[in-house]
Short mmCIF file of C-alpha atoms in Angstrom, two decimals:
data_model
loop_
_atom_site.label_atom_id
_atom_site.label_comp_id
_atom_site.label_asym_id
_atom_site.label_seq_id
_atom_site.Cartn_x
_atom_site.Cartn_y
_atom_site.Cartn_z
CA UNK Z 1 -62.01 78.50 36.85
CA UNK Z 2 -60.40 76.92 39.89
CA UNK Z 3 -57.91 74.76 38.00
CA UNK Z 4 -54.24 75.76 38.29
CA UNK Z 5 -51.75 75.21 35.49
CA UNK Z 6 -48.62 73.32 36.41
CA UNK Z 7 -45.37 74.41 34.79
CA UNK Z 8 -45.72 73.34 31.18
CA UNK Z 9 -43.56 73.79 28.14
CA UNK Z 10 -46.70 74.48 26.13
CA UNK Z 11 -49.25 75.83 28.60
CA UNK Z 12 -52.35 75.39 26.46
CA UNK Z 13 -53.79 72.09 25.36
CA UNK Z 14 -57.15 70.99 24.05
CA UNK Z 15 -58.12 70.31 27.66
CA UNK Z 16 -57.39 73.82 28.90
CA UNK Z 17 -58.51 75.96 25.98
CA UNK Z 18 -62.23 76.28 25.31
CA UNK Z 19 -64.37 78.41 23.06
CA UNK Z 20 -67.59 80.31 23.46
CA UNK Z 21 -70.54 78.42 21.94
CA UNK Z 22 -70.36 80.01 18.48
CA UNK Z 23 -66.63 79.38 18.21
CA UNK Z 24 -66.63 75.63 17.62
CA UNK Z 25 -65.31 76.04 14.08
CA UNK Z 26 -62.47 78.34 15.09
CA UNK Z 27 -59.05 76.74 15.40
CA UNK Z 28 -57.09 76.95 18.63
CA UNK Z 29 -54.10 79.24 18.84
CA UNK Z 30 -51.08 77.46 17.45
CA UNK Z 31 -48.14 77.83 19.81
CA UNK Z 32 -44.91 76.92 17.98
CA UNK Z 33 -42.25 74.84 19.67
CA UNK Z 34 -40.16 77.12 21.87
CA UNK Z 35 -42.80 79.85 22.03
CA UNK Z 36 -44.41 80.96 25.28
CA UNK Z 37 -47.74 82.53 26.21
CA UNK Z 38 -48.86 85.38 28.44
CA UNK Z 39 -52.38 86.28 29.59
CA UNK Z 40 -53.24 89.84 30.60
CA UNK Z 41 -56.40 91.71 31.54
CA UNK Z 42 -56.40 95.50 31.30
CA UNK Z 43 -59.92 96.62 30.47
CA UNK Z 44 -61.58 96.39 27.07
CA UNK Z 45 -59.75 93.59 25.28
CA UNK Z 46 -60.00 95.22 21.85
CA UNK Z 47 -57.41 97.82 22.81
CA UNK Z 48 -55.06 95.38 24.52
CA UNK Z 49 -54.81 93.13 21.49
CA UNK Z 50 -54.50 96.06 19.10
CA UNK Z 51 -51.72 97.76 21.05
CA UNK Z 52 -49.59 94.65 21.53
CA UNK Z 53 -49.93 93.72 17.86
CA UNK Z 54 -49.05 97.26 16.79
CA UNK Z 55 -46.00 97.66 19.03
CA UNK Z 56 -44.63 94.09 19.09
CA UNK Z 57 -45.88 92.59 15.84
CA UNK Z 58 -42.38 92.54 14.36
CA UNK Z 59 -40.53 92.28 17.68
CA UNK Z 60 -41.27 88.74 18.78
CA UNK Z 61 -45.06 88.67 19.15
CA UNK Z 62 -46.38 85.69 17.21
CA UNK Z 63 -50.12 85.91 17.78
CA UNK Z 64 -52.76 87.48 20.01
CA UNK Z 65 -56.30 86.44 20.91
CA UNK Z 66 -58.97 88.10 22.99
CA UNK Z 67 -61.09 86.07 25.35
CA UNK Z 68 -62.26 85.41 28.87
CA UNK Z 69 -60.51 84.10 31.98
CA UNK Z 70 -60.88 84.09 35.75
CA UNK Z 71 -64.58 83.29 35.96
CA UNK Z 72 -66.73 80.52 37.31
CA UNK Z 73 -68.99 79.46 34.43
CA UNK Z 74 -68.48 77.31 31.35
CA UNK Z 75 -68.68 78.64 27.79
CA UNK Z 76 -69.12 82.32 28.69
CA UNK Z 77 -70.56 84.63 26.05
CA UNK Z 78 -69.70 88.29 25.63
CA UNK Z 79 -73.16 89.29 26.80
CA UNK Z 80 -72.85 87.16 29.94
CA UNK Z 81 -69.34 88.42 30.73
CA UNK Z 82 -70.46 92.03 30.29
CA UNK Z 83 -73.25 91.44 32.81
CA UNK Z 84 -70.60 90.72 35.44
CA UNK Z 85 -72.37 87.50 36.41
CA UNK Z 86 -69.70 85.05 35.21
CA UNK Z 87 -66.72 86.45 37.09
CA UNK Z 88 -64.57 86.48 33.95
CA UNK Z 89 -62.23 89.26 32.91
CA UNK Z 90 -61.86 90.42 29.33
CA UNK Z 91 -58.29 89.42 28.56
CA UNK Z 92 -55.67 88.96 25.88
CA UNK Z 93 -53.70 85.78 25.21
CA UNK Z 94 -50.30 86.49 23.68
CA UNK Z 95 -47.98 83.99 21.99
CA UNK Z 96 -44.40 85.17 21.70
CA UNK Z 97 -40.83 84.13 20.94
CA UNK Z 98 -38.87 84.47 24.21
CA UNK Z 99 -35.64 84.81 22.23
CA UNK Z 100 -36.94 88.10 20.79
CA UNK Z 101 -39.46 89.31 23.37
CA UNK Z 102 -39.21 88.71 27.10
CA UNK Z 103 -42.06 88.20 29.54
CA UNK Z 104 -40.59 91.06 31.57
CA UNK Z 105 -40.84 93.42 28.60
CA UNK Z 106 -44.45 92.34 28.02
CA UNK Z 107 -45.31 93.16 31.64
CA UNK Z 108 -43.48 96.49 31.73
CA UNK Z 109 -45.46 97.50 28.65
CA UNK Z 110 -48.64 96.26 30.35
CA UNK Z 111 -48.07 98.70 33.22
CA UNK Z 112 -47.50 101.55 30.78
CA UNK Z 113 -50.45 100.94 28.46
CA UNK Z 114 -53.33 101.01 30.99
CA UNK Z 115 -54.21 102.41 34.41
CA UNK Z 116 -53.60 99.63 36.96
CA UNK Z 117 -54.82 101.72 39.90
CA UNK Z 118 -58.57 101.57 39.29
CA UNK Z 119 -60.40 98.60 40.78
CA UNK Z 120 -62.89 96.90 38.45
CA UNK Z 121 -62.78 99.62 35.86
CA UNK Z 122 -60.70 101.08 33.06
CA UNK Z 123 -61.55 104.58 31.96
CA UNK Z 124 -65.33 104.80 31.50
CA UNK Z 125 -65.71 100.98 31.44
CA UNK Z 126 -66.91 99.80 34.85
CA UNK Z 127 -67.31 96.25 36.09
CA UNK Z 128 -65.26 93.29 37.27
CA UNK Z 129 -64.80 92.20 33.64
CA UNK Z 130 -62.59 95.28 33.17
CA UNK Z 131 -60.26 94.56 36.08
CA UNK Z 132 -56.47 94.59 35.78
CA UNK Z 133 -54.87 91.18 36.02
CA UNK Z 134 -51.85 89.04 35.20
CA UNK Z 135 -52.60 85.33 34.87
CA UNK Z 136 -49.35 83.39 35.11
CA UNK Z 137 -48.64 79.97 33.59
CA UNK Z 138 -45.80 78.83 35.83
CA UNK Z 139 -43.64 79.76 38.81
CA UNK Z 140 -41.16 81.70 36.70
CA UNK Z 141 -43.90 83.93 35.30
CA UNK Z 142 -45.32 84.40 38.79
CA UNK Z 143 -41.95 85.52 40.13
CA UNK Z 144 -41.39 87.96 37.25
CA UNK Z 145 -44.94 89.32 37.57
CA UNK Z 146 -44.49 89.96 41.28
CA UNK Z 147 -41.11 91.64 40.75
CA UNK Z 148 -42.24 93.89 37.90
CA UNK Z 149 -45.44 94.79 39.75
CA UNK Z 150 -43.50 95.74 42.88
CA UNK Z 151 -41.13 97.97 40.92
CA UNK Z 152 -43.90 99.55 38.83
CA UNK Z 153 -45.89 100.20 41.98
CA UNK Z 154 -42.98 101.92 43.68
CA UNK Z 155 -41.50 103.80 40.72
CA UNK Z 156 -44.46 104.56 38.46
CA UNK Z 157 -47.80 104.30 40.24
CA UNK Z 158 -47.09 105.64 43.76
CA UNK Z 159 -48.34 102.53 45.53
CA UNK Z 160 -51.71 102.50 43.80
CA UNK Z 161 -51.57 99.28 41.75
CA UNK Z 162 -54.56 96.98 42.29
CA UNK Z 163 -53.65 94.43 39.58
CA UNK Z 164 -54.44 90.81 40.42
CA UNK Z 165 -51.66 88.24 39.99
CA UNK Z 166 -53.31 84.84 39.71
CA UNK Z 167 -52.62 81.38 38.27
CA UNK Z 168 -54.07 80.97 34.80
CA UNK Z 169 -57.18 78.85 34.68
CA UNK Z 170 -59.31 77.87 31.74
CA UNK Z 171 -59.15 80.23 28.78
CA UNK Z 172 -62.12 80.85 26.52
CA UNK Z 173 -61.76 82.55 23.13
CA UNK Z 174 -64.12 85.47 22.64
CA UNK Z 175 -66.58 85.36 19.77
CA UNK Z 176 -65.03 85.63 16.32
CA UNK Z 177 -66.13 89.23 15.67
CA UNK Z 178 -64.08 90.41 18.66
CA UNK Z 179 -60.81 89.09 17.22
CA UNK Z 180 -58.79 91.82 15.47
CA UNK Z 181 -61.72 94.10 16.18
CA UNK Z 182 -59.91 97.43 15.83
CA UNK Z 183 -58.13 96.25 12.68
CA UNK Z 184 -61.48 95.38 11.15
CA UNK Z 185 -63.23 98.45 12.63
CA UNK Z 186 -60.66 101.30 12.58
CA UNK Z 187 -63.18 103.77 13.97
CA UNK Z 188 -64.31 101.41 16.71
CA UNK Z 189 -64.35 102.16 20.42
CA UNK Z 190 -61.01 102.47 22.16
CA UNK Z 191 -60.77 102.93 25.92
CA UNK Z 192 -59.24 106.38 26.57
CA UNK Z 193 -56.98 104.93 29.27
CA UNK Z 194 -55.27 102.70 26.70
CA UNK Z 195 -52.18 104.58 25.61
CA UNK Z 196 -48.45 104.16 26.27
CA UNK Z 197 -47.32 106.40 29.10
CA UNK Z 198 -43.88 107.97 28.92
CA UNK Z 199 -42.26 106.52 32.00
CA UNK Z 200 -38.58 106.02 32.91
CA UNK Z 201 -37.07 102.56 32.76
CA UNK Z 202 -37.63 100.48 35.87
CA UNK Z 203 -34.57 100.20 38.08
#
């Protein structure tokens, strides 16, 4: 996971997107011309995907996938990631139309929908796989991530943010049963720290 993406119009290619072993038959995320992608880690990835789809599904979000990023092994499985031995974070890959939904809006929502002040945990879920992170695809995303994080830290989280801001490396789709998990399992587990906080607009 040491590779760094250069600034690309379409950040993901067949060379940079990989799948867990039982995902060979699953198609890669289709990123339409003009669309952009964002990768976020905020604890259990079921809730991240579900919340972004629910709140931005008709506001510029084109697709969302859950998977693994930031680790040091190839073809990570859910079991291996949960052991903490691979170094990966559970994360969500978002595809969006920047004409309708901005990267800044995505990140402001990110800082409202989880607790970014707890290191290697989210609610009752403990481990490096549940860390808070923003994985940027280019210099523009990096700059916006740093700016939004600084403001959110000062205005919302009283200096407590521990979110990592790192270049995106290789992305691995999670196993098929994790995709749309809470849509397919309405009574499934949801991290109690995943809810939208009522916070004032960032200045």
